[in-house]
Coordinates of C-alpha atoms in Angstrom, one line a residue:
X1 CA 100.3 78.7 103.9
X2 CA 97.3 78.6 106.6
X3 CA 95.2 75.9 107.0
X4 CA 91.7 76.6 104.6
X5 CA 89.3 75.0 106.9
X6 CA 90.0 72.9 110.5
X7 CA 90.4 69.1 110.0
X8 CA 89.3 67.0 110.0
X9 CA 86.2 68.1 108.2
X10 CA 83.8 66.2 110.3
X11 CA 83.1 63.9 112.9
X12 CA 84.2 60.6 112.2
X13 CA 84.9 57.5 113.4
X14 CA 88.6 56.7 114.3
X15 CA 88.2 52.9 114.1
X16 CA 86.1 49.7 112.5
X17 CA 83.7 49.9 115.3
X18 CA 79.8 51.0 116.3
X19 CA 78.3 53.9 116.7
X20 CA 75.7 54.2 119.6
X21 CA 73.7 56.8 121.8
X22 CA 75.7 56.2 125.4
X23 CA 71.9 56.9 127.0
X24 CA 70.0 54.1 125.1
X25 CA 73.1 51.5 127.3
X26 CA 71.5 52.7 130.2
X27 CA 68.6 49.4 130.4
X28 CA 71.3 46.9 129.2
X29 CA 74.2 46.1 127.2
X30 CA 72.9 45.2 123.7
X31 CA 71.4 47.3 121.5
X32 CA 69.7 46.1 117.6
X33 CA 71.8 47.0 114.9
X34 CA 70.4 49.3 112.1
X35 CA 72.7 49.2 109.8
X36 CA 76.4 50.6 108.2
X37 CA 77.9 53.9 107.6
X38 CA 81.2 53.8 105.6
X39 CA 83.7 56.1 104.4
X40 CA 82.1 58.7 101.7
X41 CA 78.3 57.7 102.8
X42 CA 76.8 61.3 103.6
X43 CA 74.7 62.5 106.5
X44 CA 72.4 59.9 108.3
X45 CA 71.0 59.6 111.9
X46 CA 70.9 57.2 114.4
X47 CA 68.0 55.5 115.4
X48 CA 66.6 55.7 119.3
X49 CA 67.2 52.3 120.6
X50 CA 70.0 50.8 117.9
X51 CA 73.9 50.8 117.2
X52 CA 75.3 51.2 113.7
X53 CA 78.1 49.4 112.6
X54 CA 80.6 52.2 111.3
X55 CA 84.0 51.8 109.5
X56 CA 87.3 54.0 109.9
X57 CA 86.7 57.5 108.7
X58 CA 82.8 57.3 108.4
X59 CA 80.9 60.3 109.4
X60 CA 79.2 60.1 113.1
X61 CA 75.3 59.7 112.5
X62 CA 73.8 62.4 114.1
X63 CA 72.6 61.5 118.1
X64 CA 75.6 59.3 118.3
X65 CA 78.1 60.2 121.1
X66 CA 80.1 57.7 121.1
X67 CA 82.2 54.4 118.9
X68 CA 82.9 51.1 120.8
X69 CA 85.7 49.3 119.3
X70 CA 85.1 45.7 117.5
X71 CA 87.5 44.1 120.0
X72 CA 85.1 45.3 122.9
X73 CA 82.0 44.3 121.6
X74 CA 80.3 40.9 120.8
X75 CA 78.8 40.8 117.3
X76 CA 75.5 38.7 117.1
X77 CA 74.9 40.1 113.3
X78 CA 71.4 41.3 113.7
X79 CA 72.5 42.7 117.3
X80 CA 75.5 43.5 119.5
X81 CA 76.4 43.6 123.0
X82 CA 78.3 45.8 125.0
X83 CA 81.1 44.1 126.9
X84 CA 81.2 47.8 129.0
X85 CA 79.6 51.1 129.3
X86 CA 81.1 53.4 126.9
X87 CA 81.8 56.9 127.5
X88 CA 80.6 60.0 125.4
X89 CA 83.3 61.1 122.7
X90 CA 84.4 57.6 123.2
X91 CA 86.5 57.0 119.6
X92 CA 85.4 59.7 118.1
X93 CA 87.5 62.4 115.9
X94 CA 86.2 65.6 116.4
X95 CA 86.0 68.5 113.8
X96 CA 89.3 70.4 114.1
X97 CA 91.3 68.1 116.2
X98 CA 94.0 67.6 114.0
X99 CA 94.0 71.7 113.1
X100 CA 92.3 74.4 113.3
X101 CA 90.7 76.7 110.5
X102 CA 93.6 79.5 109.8
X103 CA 96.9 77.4 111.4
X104 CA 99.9 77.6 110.1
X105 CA 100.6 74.5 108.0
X106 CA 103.7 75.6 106.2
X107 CA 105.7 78.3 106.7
X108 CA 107.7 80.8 104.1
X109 CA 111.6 79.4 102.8
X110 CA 110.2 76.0 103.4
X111 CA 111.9 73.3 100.7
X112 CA 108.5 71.6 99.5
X113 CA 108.7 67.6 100.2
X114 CA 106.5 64.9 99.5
X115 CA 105.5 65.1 103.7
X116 CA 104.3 69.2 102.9
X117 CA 102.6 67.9 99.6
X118 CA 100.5 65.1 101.4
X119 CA 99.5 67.9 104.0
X120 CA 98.4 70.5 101.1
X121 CA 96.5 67.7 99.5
X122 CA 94.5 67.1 102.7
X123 CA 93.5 70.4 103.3
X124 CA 92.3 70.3 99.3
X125 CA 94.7 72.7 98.2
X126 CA 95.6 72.1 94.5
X127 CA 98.1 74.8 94.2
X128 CA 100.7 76.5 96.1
X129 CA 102.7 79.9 95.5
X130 CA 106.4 78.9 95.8
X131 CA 109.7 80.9 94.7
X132 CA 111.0 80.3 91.7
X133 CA 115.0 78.2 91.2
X134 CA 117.3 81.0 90.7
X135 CA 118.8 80.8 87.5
X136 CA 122.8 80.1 87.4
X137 CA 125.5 80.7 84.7
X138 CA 128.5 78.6 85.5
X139 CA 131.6 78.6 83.3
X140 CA 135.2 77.4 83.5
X141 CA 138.7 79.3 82.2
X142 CA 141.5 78.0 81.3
X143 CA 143.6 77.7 77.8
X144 CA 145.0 74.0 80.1
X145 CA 141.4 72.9 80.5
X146 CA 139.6 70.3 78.3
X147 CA 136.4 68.7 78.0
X148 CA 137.0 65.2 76.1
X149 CA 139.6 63.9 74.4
X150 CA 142.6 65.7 76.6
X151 CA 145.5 66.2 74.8
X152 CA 148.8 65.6 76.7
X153 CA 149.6 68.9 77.3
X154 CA 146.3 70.1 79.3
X155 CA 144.2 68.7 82.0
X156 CA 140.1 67.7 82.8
X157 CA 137.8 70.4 83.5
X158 CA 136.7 69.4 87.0
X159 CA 135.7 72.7 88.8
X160 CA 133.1 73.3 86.1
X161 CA 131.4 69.4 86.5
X162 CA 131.6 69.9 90.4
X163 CA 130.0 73.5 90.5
X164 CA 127.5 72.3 88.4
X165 CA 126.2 69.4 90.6
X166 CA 126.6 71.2 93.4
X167 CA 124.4 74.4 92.0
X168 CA 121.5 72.0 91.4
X169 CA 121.8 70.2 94.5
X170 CA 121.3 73.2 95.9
X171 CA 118.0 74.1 94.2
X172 CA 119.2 76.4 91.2
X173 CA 118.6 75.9 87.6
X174 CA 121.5 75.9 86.0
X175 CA 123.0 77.0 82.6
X176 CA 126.5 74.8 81.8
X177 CA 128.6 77.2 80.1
X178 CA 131.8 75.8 78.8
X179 CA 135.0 76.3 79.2
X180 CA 135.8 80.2 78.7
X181 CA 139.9 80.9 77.0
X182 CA 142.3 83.2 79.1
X183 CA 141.4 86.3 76.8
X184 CA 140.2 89.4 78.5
X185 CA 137.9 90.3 75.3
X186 CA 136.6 86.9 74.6
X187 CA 135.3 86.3 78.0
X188 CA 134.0 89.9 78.1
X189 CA 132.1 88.9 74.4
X190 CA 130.6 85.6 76.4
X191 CA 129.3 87.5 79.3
X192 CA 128.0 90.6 77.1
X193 CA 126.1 87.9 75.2
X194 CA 124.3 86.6 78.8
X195 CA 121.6 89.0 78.7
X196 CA 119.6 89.4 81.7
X197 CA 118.9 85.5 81.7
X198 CA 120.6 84.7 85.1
X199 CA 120.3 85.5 88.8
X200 CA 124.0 84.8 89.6
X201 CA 126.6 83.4 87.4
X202 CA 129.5 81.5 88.9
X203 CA 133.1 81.4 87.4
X204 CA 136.3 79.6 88.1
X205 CA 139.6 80.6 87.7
X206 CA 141.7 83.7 86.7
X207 CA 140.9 86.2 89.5
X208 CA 144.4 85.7 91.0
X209 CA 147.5 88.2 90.3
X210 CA 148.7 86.1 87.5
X211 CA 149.3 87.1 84.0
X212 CA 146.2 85.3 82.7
X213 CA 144.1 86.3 85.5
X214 CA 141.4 88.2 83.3
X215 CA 138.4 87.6 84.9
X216 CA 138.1 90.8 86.7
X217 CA 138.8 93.2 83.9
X218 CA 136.7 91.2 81.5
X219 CA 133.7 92.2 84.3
X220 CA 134.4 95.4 84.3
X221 CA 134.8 95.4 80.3
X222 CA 131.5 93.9 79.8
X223 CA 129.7 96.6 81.8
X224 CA 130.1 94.5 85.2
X225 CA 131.6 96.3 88.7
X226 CA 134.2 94.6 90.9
X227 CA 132.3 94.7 94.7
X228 CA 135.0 92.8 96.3
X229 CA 138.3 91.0 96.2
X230 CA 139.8 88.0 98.1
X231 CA 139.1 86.9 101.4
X232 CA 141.1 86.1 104.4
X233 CA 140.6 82.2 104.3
X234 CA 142.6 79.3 103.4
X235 CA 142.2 77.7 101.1
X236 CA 140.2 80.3 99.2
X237 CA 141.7 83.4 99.1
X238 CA 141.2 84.5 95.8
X239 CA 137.3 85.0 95.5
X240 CA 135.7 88.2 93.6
X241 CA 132.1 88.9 94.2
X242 CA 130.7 91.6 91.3
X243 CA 127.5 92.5 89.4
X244 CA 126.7 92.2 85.7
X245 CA 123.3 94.0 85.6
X246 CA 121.0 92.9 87.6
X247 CA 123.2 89.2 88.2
X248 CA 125.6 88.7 91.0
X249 CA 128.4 87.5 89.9
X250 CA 131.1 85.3 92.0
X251 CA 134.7 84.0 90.4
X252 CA 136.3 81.4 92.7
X253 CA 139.5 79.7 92.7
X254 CA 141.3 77.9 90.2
X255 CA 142.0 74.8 92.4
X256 CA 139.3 72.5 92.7
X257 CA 139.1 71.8 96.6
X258 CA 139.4 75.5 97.2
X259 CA 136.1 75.8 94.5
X260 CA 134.6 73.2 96.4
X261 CA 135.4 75.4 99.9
X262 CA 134.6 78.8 98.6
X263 CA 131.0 76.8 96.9
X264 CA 129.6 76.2 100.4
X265 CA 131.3 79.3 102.3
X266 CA 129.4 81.9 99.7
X267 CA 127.8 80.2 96.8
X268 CA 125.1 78.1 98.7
X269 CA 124.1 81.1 101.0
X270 CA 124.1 83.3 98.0
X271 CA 121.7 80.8 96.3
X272 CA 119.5 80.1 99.4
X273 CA 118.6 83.4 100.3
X274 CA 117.9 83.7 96.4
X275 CA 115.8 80.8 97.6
X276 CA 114.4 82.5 101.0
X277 CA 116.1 80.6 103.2
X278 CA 119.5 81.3 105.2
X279 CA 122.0 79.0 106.7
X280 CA 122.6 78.7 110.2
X281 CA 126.1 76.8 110.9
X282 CA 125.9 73.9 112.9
X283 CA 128.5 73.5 116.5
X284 CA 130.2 70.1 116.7
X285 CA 133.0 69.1 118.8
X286 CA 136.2 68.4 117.3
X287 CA 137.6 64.5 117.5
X288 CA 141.4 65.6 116.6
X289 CA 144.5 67.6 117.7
X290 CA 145.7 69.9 115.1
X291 CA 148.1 73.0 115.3
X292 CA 148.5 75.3 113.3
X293 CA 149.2 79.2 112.0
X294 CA 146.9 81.6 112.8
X295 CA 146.4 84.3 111.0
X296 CA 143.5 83.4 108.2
X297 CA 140.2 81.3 108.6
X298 CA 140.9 77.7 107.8
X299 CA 138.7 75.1 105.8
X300 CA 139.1 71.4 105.7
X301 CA 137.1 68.1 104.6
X302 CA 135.5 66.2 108.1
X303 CA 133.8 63.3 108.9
X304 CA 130.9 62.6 111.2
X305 CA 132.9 60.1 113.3
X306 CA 129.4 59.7 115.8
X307 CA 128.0 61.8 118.7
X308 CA 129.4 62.6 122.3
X309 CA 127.1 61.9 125.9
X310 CA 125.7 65.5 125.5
X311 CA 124.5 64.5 121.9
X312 CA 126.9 66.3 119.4
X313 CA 128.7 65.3 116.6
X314 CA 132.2 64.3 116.8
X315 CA 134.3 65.6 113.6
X316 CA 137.2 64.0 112.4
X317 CA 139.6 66.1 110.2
X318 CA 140.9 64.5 106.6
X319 CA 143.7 65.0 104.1
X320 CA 145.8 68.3 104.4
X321 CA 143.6 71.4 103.4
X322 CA 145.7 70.5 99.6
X323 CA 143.6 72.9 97.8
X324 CA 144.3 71.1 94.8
X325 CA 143.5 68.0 96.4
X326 CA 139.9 66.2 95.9
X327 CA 140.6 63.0 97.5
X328 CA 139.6 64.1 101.3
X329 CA 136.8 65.4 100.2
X330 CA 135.2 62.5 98.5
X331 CA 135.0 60.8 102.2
X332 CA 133.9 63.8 104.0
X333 CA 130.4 64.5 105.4
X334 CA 130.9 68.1 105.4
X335 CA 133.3 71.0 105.7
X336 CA 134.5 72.4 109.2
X337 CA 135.9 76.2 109.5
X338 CA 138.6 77.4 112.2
X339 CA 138.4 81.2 112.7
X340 CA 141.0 83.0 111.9
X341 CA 142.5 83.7 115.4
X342 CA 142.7 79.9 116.7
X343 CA 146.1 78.1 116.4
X344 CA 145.3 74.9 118.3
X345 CA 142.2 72.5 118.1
X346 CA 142.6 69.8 121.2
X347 CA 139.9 67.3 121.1
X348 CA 136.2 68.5 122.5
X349 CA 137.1 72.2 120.8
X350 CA 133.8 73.8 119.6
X351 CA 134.5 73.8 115.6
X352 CA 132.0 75.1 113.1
X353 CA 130.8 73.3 110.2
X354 CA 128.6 73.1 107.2
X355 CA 127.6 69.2 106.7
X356 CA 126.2 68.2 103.0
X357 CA 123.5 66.8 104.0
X358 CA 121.7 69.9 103.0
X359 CA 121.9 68.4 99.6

């Protein structure tokens, strides 16, 4: 979005003050006073010979060149006098000083907040072209899964609740589901019967080598194509990225920290670019000692402990990478990533991480 005209949009006075000709100072310090301008008053001009008391935001009478503040003036009401000379432009906010006509106010992928809608206002723009929320499917499998009342022999749905919150926080509208059985045909029936409604759909669960991991021949059974297959990350490992139609379509994990992992490592970019925007990881400094086997990238709950003397943040590493294990992550301030071929973090180690704060 450029800037419609320059602002401001006038002349105007940039304090409670008086407007005067600097020339008509020239036989003395005090000049008759011929009146007000205020805010919204339209076009007037100054008389030869006399100041006008103006107020913040008022439009400069024409033949003024300059405002005096109150504080440097001594107001007699039907004159005023000058305590010193003023100088032209004295006070004064010119046309355009703030912007010019055609300047870039806001540029493309920006998140509209109230500071961009105060900005739009002012330049008198009532509406703006903006991309639409991408539209997300998210859906839980599981015969072990419940919503409410759990019976004693299965457990709470939390991958489902989690991917939900976190799809919205990210700026998708999102579509809750359920909780899908481990049945290759009935989840195939629930994803023929999505349509064309959403942009990606999200599931959790099932894309493992077990014997009720279905997820990726019910795909492929509902007219879908398998792009991709587990990644070399722990936790994590079992992630599927496919198509339905014109949808992407990503399975995660079964265990709810490695959901929460492989969320932020591909869900979020996949909905920000949806979005127009991409992610750019941020470089702390690590605040621990940690050793460990190399071999796959490694994920794990951090929190912002403060800043070092050159100004980065400090990350300190919680829990055990448990992939099970939600815990950790309820105290973290984001997630930090080890590449695959490091096996020892010593304390001031460059670590990658993707804070929540996006959120």
């Amino acid at each position: 979005m450029y800037a419609p005209e320059a602002m401001p949009f006038f002349d105007n006075a940039a304090l409670d003050s008086f407007a005067l000709r600097c020339a008509d100072l020239e036989g003395g310090g005090c000049l008759p006073i011929a009146g007000t301008v205020a805010a919204g008053d339209g076009p007037r001009a100054l008389p030869v010979g006399t100041a006008l008391r103006i107020f913040t935001g008022a439009p400069i009478p024409a033949g003024a060149d300059a405002v005096v503040m109150i504080e440097a003036c001594v107001d007699k009401i039907q004159k005023i006098h000058f305590e010193r000379i003023p100088c032209q432009g004295d006070n004064i906010r010119r046309t355009g000083s703030d912007q010019a006509a055609g300047r870039l106010l806001i540029a493309a992928g920006t998140h509209i907040a109230a500071h961009h809608i105060g900005l739009v206002a002012a330049n008198g723009v009532t509406q703006v072209d903006v991309i639409r929320r991408p539209r997300v499917a998210v859906f839980s499998t599981g015969d072990e899964l419940c919503a409410d009342p759990r019976a004693p022999h299965q457990i709470p749905d939390a991958n489902r609740p989690m991917l939900l919150a976190l799809a919205r926080q990210a700026g998708a509208e999102v579509t809750d589901l359920g909780i899908l059985p481990d049945d290759t045909r009935a989840t195939a029936a629930a994803l023929n019967a999505l349509g064309t409604r959403y942009d990606l759909i999200l599931s959790s669960g099932a894309i493992s080598l077990g014997g009720k991991d279905h997820i990726r021949d019910a795909l492929v059974a509902a007219g879908g194509t398998v792009e991709g297959w587990r990644v070399a990350l722990k936790p994590g490992k079992p992630v599927m990225f496919g198509t339905l139609g014109a949808a992407a379509f990503t399975g995660l994990p079964g265990n709810p920290f490695a959901v929460h992992v492989g969320f932020h490592m591909f869900v979020l970019p996949q909905i920000t670019r949806m979005l127009g925007v991409d992610l750019a990881p941020v470089a702390p400094v690590a605040g621990f000692s940690w050793t460990r086997k190399a071999g796959r990238a490694e994920v794990f709950p951090v929190h912002l402990a403060g800043h070092d003397d050159t100004g980065l943040p400090v990350l300190q590493r919680l829990g055990q990478s448990v992939s099970a294990t939600l815990l950790p992550l309820s105290h973290a301030d984001g997630l930090a990533i080890v590449p695959a071929e490091i096996d020892q973090i010593k304390p001031g180690a460059s670590l990658l991480w993707r804070p929540f704060c996006h959120t």
